Tab-separated table of C-alpha atoms in Angstrom:
chain	number	residue	atom	x	y	z
Z	240	UNK	CA	90.808	102.931	136.213
Z	241	UNK	CA	93.804	102.833	138.538
Z	242	UNK	CA	97.240	102.140	137.075
Z	243	UNK	CA	99.112	99.230	138.696
Z	244	UNK	CA	102.711	98.642	137.619
Z	245	UNK	CA	103.736	96.418	140.552
Z	246	UNK	CA	103.543	92.765	141.506
Z	247	UNK	CA	104.458	91.002	144.770
Z	248	UNK	CA	107.785	89.225	145.099
Z	249	UNK	CA	107.147	85.461	145.198
Z	250	UNK	CA	110.581	84.863	146.737
Z	251	UNK	CA	110.040	87.250	149.639
Z	252	UNK	CA	109.447	85.768	153.106
Z	253	UNK	CA	106.416	88.045	153.561
Z	254	UNK	CA	103.225	86.271	152.420
Z	255	UNK	CA	101.905	87.401	149.038
Z	256	UNK	CA	98.573	88.588	150.435
Z	257	UNK	CA	100.418	90.690	153.016
Z	258	UNK	CA	102.569	92.306	150.309
Z	259	UNK	CA	99.389	93.160	148.386
Z	260	UNK	CA	97.758	94.575	151.507
Z	261	UNK	CA	100.740	96.803	152.257
Z	262	UNK	CA	100.978	97.965	148.661
Z	263	UNK	CA	97.337	99.029	148.510
Z	264	UNK	CA	97.525	100.638	151.962
Z	265	UNK	CA	100.530	102.658	150.846
Z	266	UNK	CA	98.783	103.833	147.685
Z	267	UNK	CA	95.757	104.945	149.704
Z	268	UNK	CA	97.792	106.576	152.479
Z	269	UNK	CA	99.867	108.631	150.024
Z	270	UNK	CA	96.728	109.874	148.310
Z	271	UNK	CA	97.678	108.247	145.009
Z	272	UNK	CA	94.470	106.225	145.188
Z	273	UNK	CA	91.973	108.752	146.552
Z	274	UNK	CA	88.634	107.904	148.106
Z	275	UNK	CA	86.028	106.794	145.524
Z	276	UNK	CA	88.713	105.309	143.220
Z	277	UNK	CA	87.623	102.037	141.628
Z	278	UNK	CA	89.902	98.983	141.595
Z	279	UNK	CA	90.092	96.739	138.515
Z	280	UNK	CA	87.805	93.672	138.524
Z	281	UNK	CA	89.201	90.897	140.721
Z	282	UNK	CA	89.998	88.543	137.862
Z	283	UNK	CA	91.961	91.225	136.042
Z	284	UNK	CA	93.603	92.482	139.246
Z	285	UNK	CA	94.791	88.973	140.068
Z	286	UNK	CA	96.262	88.727	136.567
Z	287	UNK	CA	98.054	92.073	136.932
Z	288	UNK	CA	99.460	91.104	140.321
Z	289	UNK	CA	100.337	87.597	139.086
Z	290	UNK	CA	98.608	85.811	141.991
Z	291	UNK	CA	95.701	83.427	142.462
Z	292	UNK	CA	92.292	84.985	143.048
Z	293	UNK	CA	92.165	83.280	146.445
Z	294	UNK	CA	95.346	85.131	147.497
Z	295	UNK	CA	93.915	88.414	146.240
Z	296	UNK	CA	90.604	87.789	148.039
Z	297	UNK	CA	92.391	87.387	151.374
Z	298	UNK	CA	94.148	90.732	150.898
Z	299	UNK	CA	91.001	92.558	149.795
Z	300	UNK	CA	88.927	91.105	152.636
Z	301	UNK	CA	91.465	92.381	155.161
Z	302	UNK	CA	91.409	95.878	153.639
Z	303	UNK	CA	87.613	95.836	153.619
Z	304	UNK	CA	87.621	94.817	157.282
Z	305	UNK	CA	89.943	97.748	158.019
Z	306	UNK	CA	87.474	100.088	156.324
Z	307	UNK	CA	89.882	101.097	153.549
Z	308	UNK	CA	87.968	99.345	150.768
Z	309	UNK	CA	84.330	98.583	150.171
Z	310	UNK	CA	82.380	96.458	147.714
Z	311	UNK	CA	79.280	97.727	145.957
Z	312	UNK	CA	76.794	95.267	144.515
Z	313	UNK	CA	77.272	95.015	140.776
Z	314	UNK	CA	79.897	97.754	140.784
Z	315	UNK	CA	83.125	96.195	142.083
Z	316	UNK	CA	85.597	97.302	144.734
Z	317	UNK	CA	86.273	100.928	145.670
Z	318	UNK	CA	88.546	102.923	147.957
Z	319	UNK	CA	86.286	103.823	150.889
Z	320	UNK	CA	88.608	105.501	153.359
Z	321	UNK	CA	92.189	106.304	154.216
Z	322	UNK	CA	94.183	106.195	157.424
Z	323	UNK	CA	93.844	109.898	158.172
Z	324	UNK	CA	90.378	110.691	156.859
Z	325	UNK	CA	88.798	108.852	159.806
Z	326	UNK	CA	90.194	111.551	162.088
Z	327	UNK	CA	89.335	114.442	159.785
Z	328	UNK	CA	86.488	116.728	160.794
Z	329	UNK	CA	85.558	117.543	157.211
Z	330	UNK	CA	84.828	115.211	154.285
Z	331	UNK	CA	87.582	114.599	151.723
Z	332	UNK	CA	87.453	115.724	148.109
Z	333	UNK	CA	85.819	113.240	145.754
Z	334	UNK	CA	88.147	113.527	142.753
Z	335	UNK	CA	86.067	110.922	140.933
Z	336	UNK	CA	83.309	113.490	140.521
Z	337	UNK	CA	85.739	115.613	138.477
Z	338	UNK	CA	86.983	112.888	136.161
Z	339	UNK	CA	84.139	113.018	133.644
Z	340	UNK	CA	83.570	116.768	133.763
Z	341	UNK	CA	86.585	117.924	131.726
Z	342	UNK	CA	86.714	118.916	128.074
Z	343	UNK	CA	88.416	115.768	126.792
Z	344	UNK	CA	86.755	112.373	126.632
Z	345	UNK	CA	88.753	109.416	127.966
Z	346	UNK	CA	90.594	107.241	125.490
Z	347	UNK	CA	89.042	103.980	124.394
Z	348	UNK	CA	89.633	101.385	127.117
Z	349	UNK	CA	91.580	99.167	124.735
Z	350	UNK	CA	93.826	102.102	123.787
Z	351	UNK	CA	94.511	102.772	127.463
Z	352	UNK	CA	95.441	99.118	127.916
Z	353	UNK	CA	97.766	99.249	124.901
Z	354	UNK	CA	99.456	102.411	126.189
Z	355	UNK	CA	100.114	100.752	129.552
Z	356	UNK	CA	101.186	97.378	128.167
Z	357	UNK	CA	103.783	98.921	125.861
Z	358	UNK	CA	106.023	99.574	128.838
Z	359	UNK	CA	105.778	96.124	130.400
Z	360	UNK	CA	108.970	94.060	130.219
Z	361	UNK	CA	109.107	91.010	127.943
Z	362	UNK	CA	106.074	92.143	125.940
Z	363	UNK	CA	106.284	91.334	122.220
Z	364	UNK	CA	104.843	94.410	120.522
Z	365	UNK	CA	103.336	93.295	117.208
Z	366	UNK	CA	101.316	96.453	116.593
Z	367	UNK	CA	103.516	99.360	117.701
Z	368	UNK	CA	103.883	102.048	115.015
Z	369	UNK	CA	107.352	103.182	115.983
Z	370	UNK	CA	110.938	102.397	115.042
Z	371	UNK	CA	112.597	99.854	117.292
Z	372	UNK	CA	115.229	101.094	119.766
Z	373	UNK	CA	117.600	99.036	117.604
Z	374	UNK	CA	117.208	101.749	114.944
Z	375	UNK	CA	118.309	104.569	117.246
Z	376	UNK	CA	121.273	106.292	115.520
Z	377	UNK	CA	123.370	106.646	118.650
Z	378	UNK	CA	126.631	107.713	116.984
Z	379	UNK	CA	124.907	110.165	114.649
Z	380	UNK	CA	122.869	111.652	117.467
Z	381	UNK	CA	126.011	112.041	119.552
Z	382	UNK	CA	127.658	113.925	116.681
Z	383	UNK	CA	124.587	116.151	116.273
Z	384	UNK	CA	124.405	117.016	119.957
Z	385	UNK	CA	128.120	117.780	120.123
Z	386	UNK	CA	127.713	120.355	117.349
Z	387	UNK	CA	124.814	122.168	118.980
Z	388	UNK	CA	126.747	124.346	121.479
Z	389	UNK	CA	128.399	126.155	118.562
Z	390	UNK	CA	125.001	127.043	117.090
Z	391	UNK	CA	122.893	127.747	120.177
Z	392	UNK	CA	123.173	131.120	121.871
Z	393	UNK	CA	120.092	130.656	124.007
Z	394	UNK	CA	117.378	128.136	124.852
Z	395	UNK	CA	114.706	130.763	125.244
Z	396	UNK	CA	111.325	130.810	123.533
Z	397	UNK	CA	111.393	130.707	119.745
Z	398	UNK	CA	109.166	132.829	117.523
Z	399	UNK	CA	105.536	131.672	117.154
Z	400	UNK	CA	106.097	129.743	113.909
Z	401	UNK	CA	109.176	128.032	115.297
Z	402	UNK	CA	112.948	128.271	114.997
Z	403	UNK	CA	113.830	130.141	111.805
Z	404	UNK	CA	116.905	127.990	111.126
Z	405	UNK	CA	114.807	124.823	111.328
Z	406	UNK	CA	112.143	126.245	109.027
Z	407	UNK	CA	114.853	127.180	106.535
Z	408	UNK	CA	116.146	123.606	106.567
Z	409	UNK	CA	112.642	122.200	106.153
Z	410	UNK	CA	112.067	124.549	103.220
Z	411	UNK	CA	115.141	123.077	101.480
Z	412	UNK	CA	113.930	119.558	102.276
Z	413	UNK	CA	110.421	120.279	100.960
Z	414	UNK	CA	111.845	121.518	97.665
Z	415	UNK	CA	113.318	118.050	97.148
Z	416	UNK	CA	109.731	116.736	97.314
Z	417	UNK	CA	108.413	119.245	94.797
Z	418	UNK	CA	106.888	121.601	97.377
Z	419	UNK	CA	108.048	125.178	96.820
Z	420	UNK	CA	107.135	127.356	99.775
Z	421	UNK	CA	108.515	130.169	101.898
Z	422	UNK	CA	109.619	129.921	105.524
Z	423	UNK	CA	106.691	132.148	106.486
Z	424	UNK	CA	104.329	129.391	105.348
Z	425	UNK	CA	105.996	126.757	107.537
Z	426	UNK	CA	105.198	126.230	111.214
Z	427	UNK	CA	106.854	123.876	113.711
Z	428	UNK	CA	104.592	121.717	115.874
Z	429	UNK	CA	105.085	119.049	118.535
Z	430	UNK	CA	104.279	116.175	116.203
Z	431	UNK	CA	101.562	115.540	113.628
Z	432	UNK	CA	98.872	114.980	116.248
Z	433	UNK	CA	99.307	118.513	117.576
Z	434	UNK	CA	99.049	119.778	114.008
Z	435	UNK	CA	95.672	118.075	113.632
Z	436	UNK	CA	94.497	119.333	116.997
Z	437	UNK	CA	95.435	122.920	116.127
Z	438	UNK	CA	93.732	122.736	112.748
Z	439	UNK	CA	90.497	121.409	114.204
Z	440	UNK	CA	90.404	123.773	117.185
Z	441	UNK	CA	91.496	126.865	115.229
Z	442	UNK	CA	89.904	126.572	111.801
Z	443	UNK	CA	86.775	124.438	112.068
Z	444	UNK	CA	83.425	125.243	113.686
Z	445	UNK	CA	81.793	122.843	116.126
Z	446	UNK	CA	80.050	119.831	114.598
Z	447	UNK	CA	82.259	119.975	111.503
Z	448	UNK	CA	82.473	116.838	109.379
Z	449	UNK	CA	85.878	115.494	108.374
Z	450	UNK	CA	86.098	113.053	105.478
Z	451	UNK	CA	88.806	110.419	105.895
Z	452	UNK	CA	89.783	106.945	104.804
Z	453	UNK	CA	87.992	104.061	106.462
Z	454	UNK	CA	89.716	102.502	108.306
Z	455	UNK	CA	91.822	105.324	109.730
Z	456	UNK	CA	93.915	105.844	112.816
Z	457	UNK	CA	91.873	108.936	113.663
Z	458	UNK	CA	88.950	106.683	114.574
Z	459	UNK	CA	91.010	105.546	117.570
Z	460	UNK	CA	91.339	109.081	118.970
Z	461	UNK	CA	88.661	110.522	121.257
Z	462	UNK	CA	90.381	113.915	120.994
Z	463	UNK	CA	88.353	114.961	117.977
Z	464	UNK	CA	85.049	113.820	119.435
Z	465	UNK	CA	85.906	116.008	122.423
Z	466	UNK	CA	86.069	118.933	119.993
Z	467	UNK	CA	82.667	117.953	118.528
Z	468	UNK	CA	84.174	116.825	115.233
Z	469	UNK	CA	82.269	114.266	113.159
Z	470	UNK	CA	83.994	111.660	110.971
Z	471	UNK	CA	82.668	110.280	107.714
Z	472	UNK	CA	84.567	107.265	106.400
Z	473	UNK	CA	85.456	106.896	102.710
Z	474	UNK	CA	86.343	103.434	101.331
Z	475	UNK	CA	89.812	102.534	100.059
Z	476	UNK	CA	90.855	100.470	97.074
Z	477	UNK	CA	94.334	99.357	96.019
Z	478	UNK	CA	95.108	102.864	94.662
Z	479	UNK	CA	94.009	104.777	97.752
Z	480	UNK	CA	90.915	106.676	98.817
Z	481	UNK	CA	87.959	106.318	96.442
Z	482	UNK	CA	86.782	109.500	94.718
Z	483	UNK	CA	83.057	109.036	94.026
Z	484	UNK	CA	82.035	108.912	97.711
Z	485	UNK	CA	83.989	112.139	98.354
Z	486	UNK	CA	81.967	114.038	95.787
Z	487	UNK	CA	78.714	112.628	97.145
Z	488	UNK	CA	79.584	113.488	100.752
Z	489	UNK	CA	80.635	117.018	99.856
Z	490	UNK	CA	77.483	117.711	97.874
Z	491	UNK	CA	74.960	116.075	100.192
Z	492	UNK	CA	76.425	116.236	103.689
Z	493	UNK	CA	78.292	119.549	103.713
Z	494	UNK	CA	81.693	118.170	104.672
Z	495	UNK	CA	84.297	120.681	105.863
Z	496	UNK	CA	87.588	119.078	104.823
Z	497	UNK	CA	89.327	115.861	103.798
Z	498	UNK	CA	92.033	114.160	105.855
Z	499	UNK	CA	94.209	111.634	104.057
Z	500	UNK	CA	97.424	109.621	104.539
Z	501	UNK	CA	98.502	109.017	100.921
Z	502	UNK	CA	101.880	107.398	101.669
Z	503	UNK	CA	101.779	103.962	103.332
Z	504	UNK	CA	98.456	104.565	104.974
Z	505	UNK	CA	97.867	103.877	108.651
Z	506	UNK	CA	96.595	101.192	109.241
Z	507	UNK	CA	96.334	99.530	105.800
Z	508	UNK	CA	99.779	100.356	104.354
Z	509	UNK	CA	98.215	101.375	101.009
Z	510	UNK	CA	100.192	103.807	98.833
Z	511	UNK	CA	98.037	106.225	96.819
Z	512	UNK	CA	98.889	105.999	93.121
Z	513	UNK	CA	100.203	108.921	91.099
Z	514	UNK	CA	97.040	109.154	88.999
Z	515	UNK	CA	94.747	108.911	92.022
Z	516	UNK	CA	96.603	111.818	93.607
Z	517	UNK	CA	96.077	113.967	90.534
Z	518	UNK	CA	92.415	113.019	90.285
Z	519	UNK	CA	91.907	113.695	94.002
Z	520	UNK	CA	93.390	117.184	93.776
Z	521	UNK	CA	91.262	117.938	90.701
Z	522	UNK	CA	88.109	116.791	92.516
Z	523	UNK	CA	88.876	118.792	95.653
Z	524	UNK	CA	89.570	121.873	93.568
Z	525	UNK	CA	86.190	121.468	91.880
Z	526	UNK	CA	84.391	120.927	95.168
Z	527	UNK	CA	86.427	123.581	97.038
Z	528	UNK	CA	87.198	120.958	99.649
Z	529	UNK	CA	90.316	121.708	101.738
Z	530	UNK	CA	92.733	118.818	102.267
Z	531	UNK	CA	94.937	117.828	105.202
Z	532	UNK	CA	97.769	115.697	103.832
Z	533	UNK	CA	99.409	113.632	106.592
Z	534	UNK	CA	102.725	112.598	105.030
Z	535	UNK	CA	104.651	111.358	108.069
Z	536	UNK	CA	105.445	107.947	106.506
Z	537	UNK	CA	106.776	109.282	103.169
Z	538	UNK	CA	110.461	108.628	103.789
Z	539	UNK	CA	109.856	105.020	104.829
Z	540	UNK	CA	109.553	103.731	101.254
Z	541	UNK	CA	111.102	100.295	100.750
Z	542	UNK	CA	110.806	99.532	97.028
Z	543	UNK	CA	110.779	102.910	95.262
Z	544	UNK	CA	110.074	106.517	96.257
Z	545	UNK	CA	106.357	107.367	96.360
Z	546	UNK	CA	104.742	109.890	94.000
Z	547	UNK	CA	105.116	113.571	94.832
Z	548	UNK	CA	102.871	114.935	97.607
Z	549	UNK	CA	99.381	116.270	96.979
Z	550	UNK	CA	100.732	119.633	98.123
Z	551	UNK	CA	103.133	119.668	95.163
Z	552	UNK	CA	100.214	119.236	92.747
Z	553	UNK	CA	98.395	122.470	93.600
Z	554	UNK	CA	99.186	126.171	93.853
Z	555	UNK	CA	95.950	127.540	95.330
Z	556	UNK	CA	96.702	126.787	98.981
Z	557	UNK	CA	94.127	123.971	98.988
Z	558	UNK	CA	96.322	121.532	100.937
Z	559	UNK	CA	97.638	121.792	104.473
Z	560	UNK	CA	100.715	119.563	104.490
Z	561	UNK	CA	101.910	117.775	107.651
Z	562	UNK	CA	105.349	116.201	108.055
Z	563	UNK	CA	107.215	114.839	111.048
Z	564	UNK	CA	110.412	113.233	112.316
Z	565	UNK	CA	108.482	110.981	114.718
Z	566	UNK	CA	108.229	107.976	112.389
Z	567	UNK	CA	111.508	108.307	110.505
Z	568	UNK	CA	113.900	109.434	113.260
Z	569	UNK	CA	112.659	109.826	116.830
Z	570	UNK	CA	109.182	110.265	118.331
Z	571	UNK	CA	110.767	111.677	121.480
Z	572	UNK	CA	111.983	114.799	119.677
Z	573	UNK	CA	108.314	115.806	119.219
Z	574	UNK	CA	109.059	117.727	116.028
Z	575	UNK	CA	106.706	118.068	113.079
Z	576	UNK	CA	105.643	120.813	110.685
Z	577	UNK	CA	102.633	122.242	108.884
Z	578	UNK	CA	102.821	123.945	105.484
Z	579	UNK	CA	99.946	126.110	104.294
Z	580	UNK	CA	98.769	129.577	103.274
Z	581	UNK	CA	100.348	132.319	105.400
Z	582	UNK	CA	97.077	133.520	107.010
Z	583	UNK	CA	96.328	129.945	108.109
Z	584	UNK	CA	99.828	129.445	109.493
Z	585	UNK	CA	99.595	132.779	111.340
Z	586	UNK	CA	96.332	131.679	112.946
Z	587	UNK	CA	97.680	128.260	113.939
Z	588	UNK	CA	100.843	129.803	115.363
Z	589	UNK	CA	98.815	132.187	117.502
Z	590	UNK	CA	96.781	129.324	118.957
Z	591	UNK	CA	99.884	127.185	119.533
Z	592	UNK	CA	101.466	130.014	121.505
Z	593	UNK	CA	98.363	130.106	123.680
Z	594	UNK	CA	98.694	126.356	124.274
Z	595	UNK	CA	102.389	125.782	124.971
Z	596	UNK	CA	104.419	128.840	123.909
Z	597	UNK	CA	106.198	126.827	121.265
Z	598	UNK	CA	107.867	123.457	120.826
Z	599	UNK	CA	111.069	122.636	122.702
Z	600	UNK	CA	113.937	124.886	121.611
Z	601	UNK	CA	116.460	122.107	122.150
Z	602	UNK	CA	114.434	119.683	120.020
Z	603	UNK	CA	114.109	122.279	117.272
Z	604	UNK	CA	117.853	122.950	117.184
Z	605	UNK	CA	118.517	119.211	117.173
Z	606	UNK	CA	116.126	118.642	114.266
Z	607	UNK	CA	117.635	121.546	112.334
Z	608	UNK	CA	121.119	120.107	112.727
Z	609	UNK	CA	119.918	116.711	111.473
Z	610	UNK	CA	118.764	118.362	108.249
Z	611	UNK	CA	121.710	120.748	107.864
Z	612	UNK	CA	124.375	118.091	108.491
Z	613	UNK	CA	123.125	115.711	105.806
Z	614	UNK	CA	122.968	112.916	108.362
Z	615	UNK	CA	119.185	112.654	108.108
Z	616	UNK	CA	119.322	111.242	104.572
Z	617	UNK	CA	122.120	108.866	105.566
Z	618	UNK	CA	120.026	107.693	108.527
Z	619	UNK	CA	117.006	107.132	106.282
Z	620	UNK	CA	118.994	104.862	103.978
Z	621	UNK	CA	119.994	102.700	106.936
Z	622	UNK	CA	116.419	102.617	108.255
Z	623	UNK	CA	115.095	101.451	104.878
Z	624	UNK	CA	117.635	98.645	104.705
Z	625	UNK	CA	116.663	97.395	108.159
Z	626	UNK	CA	112.925	97.723	107.499
Z	627	UNK	CA	113.226	95.692	104.288
Z	628	UNK	CA	114.739	92.832	106.288
Z	629	UNK	CA	111.958	93.035	108.881
Z	630	UNK	CA	109.225	93.227	106.248
Z	631	UNK	CA	110.618	90.099	104.574
Z	632	UNK	CA	110.780	88.270	107.909
Z	633	UNK	CA	107.208	89.263	108.791
Z	634	UNK	CA	105.827	88.222	105.406
Z	635	UNK	CA	107.703	84.920	105.530
Z	636	UNK	CA	106.244	84.161	108.975
Z	637	UNK	CA	102.782	85.108	107.777
Z	638	UNK	CA	103.107	82.790	104.799
Z	639	UNK	CA	104.183	79.963	107.102
Z	640	UNK	CA	101.602	80.401	109.869
Z	641	UNK	CA	98.696	82.457	108.470
Z	642	UNK	CA	98.219	81.283	104.868
Z	643	UNK	CA	95.178	79.224	105.841
Z	644	UNK	CA	93.559	81.772	108.155
Z	645	UNK	CA	94.221	85.230	106.647
Z	646	UNK	CA	95.118	87.291	103.597
Z	647	UNK	CA	97.329	90.369	103.291
Z	648	UNK	CA	99.129	92.632	100.838
Z	649	UNK	CA	102.883	93.119	100.995
Z	650	UNK	CA	103.401	96.822	101.806
Z	651	UNK	CA	105.751	98.916	99.658
Z	652	UNK	CA	106.742	101.079	102.625
Z	653	UNK	CA	105.810	102.268	106.080
Z	654	UNK	CA	105.358	100.035	109.122
Z	655	UNK	CA	102.110	98.151	108.656
Z	656	UNK	CA	100.528	94.998	107.282
Z	657	UNK	CA	96.711	94.989	107.306
Z	658	UNK	CA	95.864	91.389	108.088
Z	659	UNK	CA	92.417	90.204	106.961
Z	660	UNK	CA	91.243	87.083	108.801
Z	661	UNK	CA	89.166	84.620	106.817
Z	662	UNK	CA	86.632	84.371	109.659
Z	663	UNK	CA	85.350	87.066	112.043
Z	664	UNK	CA	86.434	86.902	115.677
Z	665	UNK	CA	85.778	88.779	118.887
Z	666	UNK	CA	88.549	91.368	118.719
Z	667	UNK	CA	88.345	92.049	122.449
Z	668	UNK	CA	88.711	88.355	123.281
Z	669	UNK	CA	91.622	87.992	120.861
Z	670	UNK	CA	93.303	91.061	122.346
Z	671	UNK	CA	92.910	89.745	125.905
Z	672	UNK	CA	94.167	86.258	125.071
Z	673	UNK	CA	97.162	87.655	123.214
Z	674	UNK	CA	97.951	90.051	126.063
Z	675	UNK	CA	97.860	87.173	128.549
Z	676	UNK	CA	100.445	85.430	126.366
Z	677	UNK	CA	102.717	88.489	126.317
Z	678	UNK	CA	101.688	89.597	122.813
Z	679	UNK	CA	100.515	93.176	122.237
Z	680	UNK	CA	98.385	93.531	119.108
Z	681	UNK	CA	96.293	96.267	117.531
Z	682	UNK	CA	92.818	94.938	116.640
Z	683	UNK	CA	91.263	96.394	113.504
Z	684	UNK	CA	88.276	97.544	115.582
Z	685	UNK	CA	90.453	100.403	116.851
Z	686	UNK	CA	90.525	101.851	113.332
Z	687	UNK	CA	87.064	100.801	112.205
Z	688	UNK	CA	84.453	100.175	114.894
Z	689	UNK	CA	82.718	97.482	112.837
Z	690	UNK	CA	85.842	95.508	111.966
Z	691	UNK	CA	85.898	92.017	113.466
Z	692	UNK	CA	88.374	90.350	111.138
Z	693	UNK	CA	91.354	92.676	110.814
Z	694	UNK	CA	94.633	93.283	112.668
Z	695	UNK	CA	97.187	96.028	112.154
Z	696	UNK	CA	100.543	94.272	112.324
Z	697	UNK	CA	103.757	96.262	112.536
Z	698	UNK	CA	107.206	94.956	111.564
Z	699	UNK	CA	109.024	98.101	112.737
Z	700	UNK	CA	109.309	97.598	116.495
Z	701	UNK	CA	109.693	93.951	117.527
Z	702	UNK	CA	113.087	92.354	116.941
Z	703	UNK	CA	113.438	89.745	114.185
Z	704	UNK	CA	113.314	86.908	116.695
Z	705	UNK	CA	110.304	88.459	118.439
Z	706	UNK	CA	108.510	88.890	115.102
Z	707	UNK	CA	108.920	85.225	114.229
Z	708	UNK	CA	108.022	83.955	117.703
Z	709	UNK	CA	105.177	86.436	118.193
Z	710	UNK	CA	103.481	85.747	114.848
Z	711	UNK	CA	103.671	82.007	115.406
Z	712	UNK	CA	102.100	82.293	118.861
Z	713	UNK	CA	99.443	84.688	117.556
Z	714	UNK	CA	98.481	82.233	114.813
Z	715	UNK	CA	98.008	79.520	117.437
Z	716	UNK	CA	95.664	81.742	119.453
Z	717	UNK	CA	93.620	82.670	116.372
Z	718	UNK	CA	93.298	79.041	115.279
Z	719	UNK	CA	92.200	78.100	118.793
Z	720	UNK	CA	89.491	80.790	118.715
Z	721	UNK	CA	88.228	79.546	115.364
Z	722	UNK	CA	87.603	76.019	116.584
């Protein structure tokens, strides 16, 4: 689907339909909308362009008459020609025929819409799993960046496992969590998602089965289906992932590994208990089931620090541990890490070098300085204070506006509240109605295909005023759908 981030100017003297005509002509002429590209459905296109359908129809009819667009019965409107292809002696390339031939499957349509809507002005983002720009530590970051010239002698490629100084700092940090490891068992990656991608592409055969919590954020990612990975969902209770189904799956369905988010789970916010962690490690040791521990939310505790990581409970190299600065500091740094047995880390580092020749040197030096300076822990304390205020505001608004239509648990950390509606709804219809009202939500169906009564709410991104206003307006929409 074509991306449209423009709308006509209603105050311009040029008629709206003429502005639309010129815009589309320009896109086609520049080759940004090649021949065989499909336009969005007219109703949606009119909404994007903020005009009446009658205005849009006039513009499209003119472009069709000029031979630039064509309509196909039951298939919508397509780019048919461009201003220079009429004169060309050879046919133009049909890029559309390439779009479904690549290795990676396209994202879910709703995910694509979320990714685009996040950058629209005046959108209240009630589902975004990211710290608000209000949290950006501008003064601290300025201090960090000013110190870098004294440390950096070059911005060349770093060694395959990543900047040694950064890995040394992460080793010190991991010791504070109970994980004792060497720098040779630590590898720097461009965020937790790259860590998962490297693990699956480097260590697992095709058609492998990954056990994971259900719901899980991995269900929203087509990346792993592109690599022929299969998911098998394991239920959650208030203490985390349930153990009995893991043993059954391992014994009867030949599962290859377990992926888990034990701290402030995405999307449910559940924190795995201390005893459940111990029992899980014991079970996986018995079953010889490797574990990927995604611990990117650990430092976002709001009431008390979570139990020690699964990685700290074993010494056999059973657990591959993933950490990141994306949730706690800055997603734009693109800095995360994997901890595991040296042969595994060597293999992953070799594949990463084939992919991108290492994460950004500047980002690695910046991350290292955050750890070495002590400012990271100071920043975390300030983030927790602010998140506690936002969590309280979100829960208060929920109690006021959702008590009769939903239930929820107050999270002890992280970003998310897993809202359970008392009655099932069409998640797609709710998403569309909310989007039309300037509210961006994350339906539970993203994280569990069969879910028709859950929403992942986030209190980390929207401002306090936006949280209150957005939750009120969302409750109105939901109540309207129920009637």
